[in-house]
mmCIF file of C-alpha atoms in Angstrom:
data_model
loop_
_atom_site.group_PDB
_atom_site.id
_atom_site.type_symbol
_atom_site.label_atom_id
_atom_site.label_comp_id
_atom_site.label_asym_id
_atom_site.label_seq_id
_atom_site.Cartn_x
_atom_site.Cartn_y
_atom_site.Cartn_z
ATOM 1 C CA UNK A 1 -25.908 39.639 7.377
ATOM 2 C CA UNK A 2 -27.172 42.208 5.156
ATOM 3 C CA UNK A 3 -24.952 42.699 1.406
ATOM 4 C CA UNK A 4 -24.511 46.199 -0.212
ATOM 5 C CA UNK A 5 -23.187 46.425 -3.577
ATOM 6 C CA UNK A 6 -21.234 49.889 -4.015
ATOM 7 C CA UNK A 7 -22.408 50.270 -7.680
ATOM 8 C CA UNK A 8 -26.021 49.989 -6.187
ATOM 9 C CA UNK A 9 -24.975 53.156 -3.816
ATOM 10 C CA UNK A 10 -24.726 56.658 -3.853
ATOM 11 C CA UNK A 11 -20.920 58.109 -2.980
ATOM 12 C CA UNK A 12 -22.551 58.896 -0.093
ATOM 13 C CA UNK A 13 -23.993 55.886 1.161
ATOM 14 C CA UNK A 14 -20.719 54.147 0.495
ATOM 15 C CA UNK A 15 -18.622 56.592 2.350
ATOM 16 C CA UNK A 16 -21.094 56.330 5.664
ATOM 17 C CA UNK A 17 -20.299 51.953 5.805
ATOM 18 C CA UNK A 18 -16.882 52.949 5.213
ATOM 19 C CA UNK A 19 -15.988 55.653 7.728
ATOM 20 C CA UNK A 20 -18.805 53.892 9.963
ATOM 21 C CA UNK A 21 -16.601 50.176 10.285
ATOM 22 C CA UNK A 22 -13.283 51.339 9.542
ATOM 23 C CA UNK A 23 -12.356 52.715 12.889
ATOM 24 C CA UNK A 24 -10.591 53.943 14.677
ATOM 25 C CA UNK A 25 -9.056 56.052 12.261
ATOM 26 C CA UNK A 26 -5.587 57.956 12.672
ATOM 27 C CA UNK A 27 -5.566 61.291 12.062
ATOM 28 C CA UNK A 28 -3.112 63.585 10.014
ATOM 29 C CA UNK A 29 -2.715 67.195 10.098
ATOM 30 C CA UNK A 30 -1.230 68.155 6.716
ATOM 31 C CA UNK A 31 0.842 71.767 6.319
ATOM 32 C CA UNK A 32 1.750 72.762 2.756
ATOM 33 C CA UNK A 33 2.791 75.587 0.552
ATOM 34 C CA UNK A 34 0.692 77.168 -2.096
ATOM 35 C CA UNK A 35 2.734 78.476 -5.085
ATOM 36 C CA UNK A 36 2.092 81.942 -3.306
ATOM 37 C CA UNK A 37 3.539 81.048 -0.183
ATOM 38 C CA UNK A 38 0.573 80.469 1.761
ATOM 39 C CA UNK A 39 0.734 78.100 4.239
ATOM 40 C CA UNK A 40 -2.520 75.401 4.030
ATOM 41 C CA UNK A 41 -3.034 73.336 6.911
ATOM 42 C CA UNK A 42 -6.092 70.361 6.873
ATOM 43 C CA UNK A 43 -7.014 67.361 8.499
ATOM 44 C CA UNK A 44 -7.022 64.437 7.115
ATOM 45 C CA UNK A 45 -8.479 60.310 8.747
ATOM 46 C CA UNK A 46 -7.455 58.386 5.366
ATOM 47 C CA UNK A 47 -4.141 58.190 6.736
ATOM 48 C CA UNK A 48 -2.111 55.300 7.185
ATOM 49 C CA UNK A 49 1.584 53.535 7.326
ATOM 50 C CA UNK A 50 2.604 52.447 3.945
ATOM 51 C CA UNK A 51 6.210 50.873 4.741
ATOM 52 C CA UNK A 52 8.570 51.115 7.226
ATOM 53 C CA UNK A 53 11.454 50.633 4.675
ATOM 54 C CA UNK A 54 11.680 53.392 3.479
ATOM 55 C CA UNK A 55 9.429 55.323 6.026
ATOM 56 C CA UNK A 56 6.333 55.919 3.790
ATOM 57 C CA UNK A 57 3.065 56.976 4.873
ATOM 58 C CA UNK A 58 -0.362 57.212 2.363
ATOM 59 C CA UNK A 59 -2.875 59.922 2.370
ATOM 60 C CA UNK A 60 -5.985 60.238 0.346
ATOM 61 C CA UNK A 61 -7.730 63.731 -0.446
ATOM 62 C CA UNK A 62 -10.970 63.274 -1.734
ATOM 63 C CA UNK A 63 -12.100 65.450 -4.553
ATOM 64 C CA UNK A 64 -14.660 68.308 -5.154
ATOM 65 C CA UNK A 65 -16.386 68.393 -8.607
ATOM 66 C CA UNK A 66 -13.728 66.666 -9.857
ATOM 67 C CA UNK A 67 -11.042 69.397 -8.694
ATOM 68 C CA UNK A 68 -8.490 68.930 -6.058
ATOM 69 C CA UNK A 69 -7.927 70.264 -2.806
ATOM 70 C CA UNK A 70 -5.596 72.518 -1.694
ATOM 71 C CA UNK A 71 -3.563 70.390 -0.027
ATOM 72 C CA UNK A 72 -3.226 67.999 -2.861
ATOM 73 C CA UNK A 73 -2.590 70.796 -5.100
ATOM 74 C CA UNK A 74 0.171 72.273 -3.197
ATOM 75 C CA UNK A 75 1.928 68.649 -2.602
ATOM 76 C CA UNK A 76 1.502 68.288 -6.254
ATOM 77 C CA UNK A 77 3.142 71.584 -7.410
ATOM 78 C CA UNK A 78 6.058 71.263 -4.712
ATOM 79 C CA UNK A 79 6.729 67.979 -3.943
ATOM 80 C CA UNK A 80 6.928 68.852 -0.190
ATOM 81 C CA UNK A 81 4.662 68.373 2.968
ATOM 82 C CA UNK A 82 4.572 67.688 6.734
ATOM 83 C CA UNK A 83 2.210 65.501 8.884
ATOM 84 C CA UNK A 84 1.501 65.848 12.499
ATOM 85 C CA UNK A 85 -0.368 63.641 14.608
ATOM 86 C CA UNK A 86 -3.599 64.946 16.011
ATOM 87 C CA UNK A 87 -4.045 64.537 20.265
ATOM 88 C CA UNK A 88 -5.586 65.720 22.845
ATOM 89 C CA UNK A 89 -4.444 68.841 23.515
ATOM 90 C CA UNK A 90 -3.908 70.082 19.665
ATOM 91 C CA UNK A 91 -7.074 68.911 18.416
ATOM 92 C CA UNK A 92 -9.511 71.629 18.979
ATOM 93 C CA UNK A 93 -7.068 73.932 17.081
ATOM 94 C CA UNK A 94 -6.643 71.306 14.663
ATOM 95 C CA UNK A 95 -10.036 71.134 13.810
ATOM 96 C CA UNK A 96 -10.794 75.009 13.337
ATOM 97 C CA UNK A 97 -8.213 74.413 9.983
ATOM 98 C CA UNK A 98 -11.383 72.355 8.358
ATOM 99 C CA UNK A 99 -13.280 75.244 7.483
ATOM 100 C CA UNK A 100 -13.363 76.180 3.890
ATOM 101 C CA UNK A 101 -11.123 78.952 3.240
ATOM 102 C CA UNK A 102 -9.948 80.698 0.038
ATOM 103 C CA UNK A 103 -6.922 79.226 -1.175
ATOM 104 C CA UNK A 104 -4.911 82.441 -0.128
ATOM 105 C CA UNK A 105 -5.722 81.974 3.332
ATOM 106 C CA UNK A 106 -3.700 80.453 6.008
ATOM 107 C CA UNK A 107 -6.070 77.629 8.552
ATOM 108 C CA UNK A 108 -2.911 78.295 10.512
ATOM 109 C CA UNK A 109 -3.519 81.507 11.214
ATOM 110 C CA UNK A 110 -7.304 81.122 11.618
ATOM 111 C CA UNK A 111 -6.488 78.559 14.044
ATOM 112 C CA UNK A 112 -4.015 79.881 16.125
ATOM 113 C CA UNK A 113 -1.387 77.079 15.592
ATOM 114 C CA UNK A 114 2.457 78.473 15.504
ATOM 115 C CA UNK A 115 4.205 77.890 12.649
ATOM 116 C CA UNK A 116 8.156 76.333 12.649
ATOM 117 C CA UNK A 117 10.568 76.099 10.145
ATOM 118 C CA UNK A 118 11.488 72.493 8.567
ATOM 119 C CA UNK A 119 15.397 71.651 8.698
ATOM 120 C CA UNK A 120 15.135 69.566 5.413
ATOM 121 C CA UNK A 121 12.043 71.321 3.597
ATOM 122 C CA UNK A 122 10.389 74.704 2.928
ATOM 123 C CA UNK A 123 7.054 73.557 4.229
ATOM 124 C CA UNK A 124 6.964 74.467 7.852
ATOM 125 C CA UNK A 125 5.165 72.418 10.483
ATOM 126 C CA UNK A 126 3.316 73.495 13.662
ATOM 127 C CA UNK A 127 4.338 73.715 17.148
ATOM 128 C CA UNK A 128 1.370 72.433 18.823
ATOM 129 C CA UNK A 129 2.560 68.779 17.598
ATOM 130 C CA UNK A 130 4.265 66.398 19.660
ATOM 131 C CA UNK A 131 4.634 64.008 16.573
ATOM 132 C CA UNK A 132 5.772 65.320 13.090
ATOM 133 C CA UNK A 133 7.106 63.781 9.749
ATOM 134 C CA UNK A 134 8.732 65.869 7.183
ATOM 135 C CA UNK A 135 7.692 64.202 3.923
ATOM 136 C CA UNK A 136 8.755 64.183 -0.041
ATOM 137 C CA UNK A 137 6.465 63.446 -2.559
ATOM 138 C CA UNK A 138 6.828 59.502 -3.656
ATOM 139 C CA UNK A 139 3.989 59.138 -5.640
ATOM 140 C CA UNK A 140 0.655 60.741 -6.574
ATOM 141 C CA UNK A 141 -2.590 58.492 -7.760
ATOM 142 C CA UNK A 142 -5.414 60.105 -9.114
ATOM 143 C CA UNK A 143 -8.078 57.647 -8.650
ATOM 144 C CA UNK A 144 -11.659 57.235 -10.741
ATOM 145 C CA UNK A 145 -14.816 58.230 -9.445
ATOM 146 C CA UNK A 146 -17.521 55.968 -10.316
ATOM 147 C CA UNK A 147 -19.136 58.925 -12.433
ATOM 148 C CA UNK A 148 -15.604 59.068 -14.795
ATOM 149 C CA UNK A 149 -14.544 62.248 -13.174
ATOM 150 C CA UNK A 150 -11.224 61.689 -10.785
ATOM 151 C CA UNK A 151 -12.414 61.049 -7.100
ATOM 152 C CA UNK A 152 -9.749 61.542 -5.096
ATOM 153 C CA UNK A 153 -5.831 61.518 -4.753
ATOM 154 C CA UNK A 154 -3.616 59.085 -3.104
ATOM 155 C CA UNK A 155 -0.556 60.335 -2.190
ATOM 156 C CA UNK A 156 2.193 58.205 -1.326
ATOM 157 C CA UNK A 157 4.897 60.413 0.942
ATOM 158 C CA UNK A 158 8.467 59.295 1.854
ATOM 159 C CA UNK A 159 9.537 60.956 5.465
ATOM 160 C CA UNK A 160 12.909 61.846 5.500
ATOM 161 C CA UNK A 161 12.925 63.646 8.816
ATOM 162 C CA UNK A 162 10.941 62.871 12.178
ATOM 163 C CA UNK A 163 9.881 65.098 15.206
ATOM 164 C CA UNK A 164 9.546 63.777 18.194
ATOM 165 C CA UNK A 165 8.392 65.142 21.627
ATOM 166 C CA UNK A 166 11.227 64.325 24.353
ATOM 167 C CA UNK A 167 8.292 63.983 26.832
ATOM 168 C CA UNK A 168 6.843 60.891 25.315
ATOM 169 C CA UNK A 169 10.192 59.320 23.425
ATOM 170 C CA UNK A 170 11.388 56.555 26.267
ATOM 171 C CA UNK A 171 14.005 53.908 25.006
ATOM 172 C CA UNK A 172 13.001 54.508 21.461
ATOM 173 C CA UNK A 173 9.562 53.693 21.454
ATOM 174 C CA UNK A 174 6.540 56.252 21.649
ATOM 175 C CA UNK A 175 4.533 56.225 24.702
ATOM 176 C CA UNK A 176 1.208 55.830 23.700
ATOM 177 C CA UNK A 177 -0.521 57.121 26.625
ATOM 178 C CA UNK A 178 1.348 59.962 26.579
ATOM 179 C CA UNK A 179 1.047 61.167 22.946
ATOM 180 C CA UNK A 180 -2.764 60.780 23.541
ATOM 181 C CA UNK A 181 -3.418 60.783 19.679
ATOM 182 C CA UNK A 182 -7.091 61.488 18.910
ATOM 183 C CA UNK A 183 -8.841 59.019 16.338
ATOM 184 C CA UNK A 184 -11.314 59.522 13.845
ATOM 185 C CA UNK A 185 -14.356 57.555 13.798
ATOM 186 C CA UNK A 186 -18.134 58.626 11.960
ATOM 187 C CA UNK A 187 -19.946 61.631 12.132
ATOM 188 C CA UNK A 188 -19.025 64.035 14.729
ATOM 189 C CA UNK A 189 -17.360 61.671 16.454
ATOM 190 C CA UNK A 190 -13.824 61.072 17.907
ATOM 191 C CA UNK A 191 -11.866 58.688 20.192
ATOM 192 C CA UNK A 192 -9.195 58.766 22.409
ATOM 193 C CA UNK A 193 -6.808 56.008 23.466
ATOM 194 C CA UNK A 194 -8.421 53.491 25.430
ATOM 195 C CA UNK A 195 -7.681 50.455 27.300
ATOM 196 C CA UNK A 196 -4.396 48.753 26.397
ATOM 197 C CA UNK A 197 -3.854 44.953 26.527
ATOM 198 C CA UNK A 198 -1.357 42.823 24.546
ATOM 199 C CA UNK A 199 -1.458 39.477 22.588
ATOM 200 C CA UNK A 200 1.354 37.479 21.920
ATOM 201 C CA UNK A 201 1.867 36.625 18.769
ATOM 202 C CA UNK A 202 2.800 33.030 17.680
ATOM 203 C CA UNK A 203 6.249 32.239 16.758
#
């Protein structure tokens, strides 16, 4: 086995073993509101489940020279965001929206993506979804960088409404196969999902 010590490491060579063995990676597509009233839309693969009680999900925007994103800007300054799972048939759309834009520029508009109203937020979603969370803003980290500047932000979101396609809701589970969510792994690179098999686990 071969041992790498992050403080030996650039930021860069860390983050290609990370994204390299942490896969696959879920993606989420992130709409919010600039003070303006622009709507931002990015993707984002450090994206997980944080609790299922209460529904909480985590996302971490990595900084630029120290400065945040839009998206973590905009969650900051209104509390309020939604999250869509990526698939197959929203993806190429999805990924137009990670171009670098001016802040008062809508990805949503560059990308062709519909925008709907929330029921419980102002932050509207996209159509193209077939999964989407409303979420409130739980709690926001700003973590160090190794260089004392803040690297990145995790965001801790609480959903307090889900959308979900009729087409792949059966019995009140998700169909897997039929969401077809797209996963992030390194590089270029994405997955679909691929061969199913279960393990039971031990009681």
């Amino acid at each position: 086995m071969l041992s790498f010590y992050p403080e030996s490491q650039s930021e860069r060579e860390n983050y290609k073993l990370l994204i390299g063995s942490i896969i696959p990676r879920p993606i989420a597509f992130v709409t919010t509101k600039a003070v303006d009233g622009t709507l931002n839309g990015a993707p984002f693969s450090y994206f997980n489940i944080v609790s299922s009680n209460p529904p909480m999900v985590s996302l971490a925007i990595q900084r630029k020279n120290g400065n945040m994103k839009d998206t973590a800007r905009n969650i900051t300054e209104n509390g309020e965001f939604v999250i869509h799972i990526v698939d197959e048939q929203n993806v190429d759309n999805i990924n137009k929206t990670a171009a670098t834009l001016p802040s008062n520029k809508s990805e949503i508009t560059i990308a062709g993506l519909t925008p709907i109203p929330s029921e419980r937020i102002s932050v509207p979603g996209v159509q193209e979804a077939k999964v989407r969370f409303e979420c409130k803003l739980e709690q926001i980290i700003a973590l160090d960088a190794a260089d004392g500047e803040k690297g990145s932000d995790l965001i801790l979101g609480k959903i307090i409404t889900y959308y979900i396609d009729e087409e792949i809701y059966e019995d009140g589970k998700i169909n897997p196969v039929k969401l077809a969510a797209i996963s992030r792994l390194a590089g270029s690179n994405y997955a679909k999902v691929g061969e199913i098999f279960s393990i039971e686990r031990p009681k």
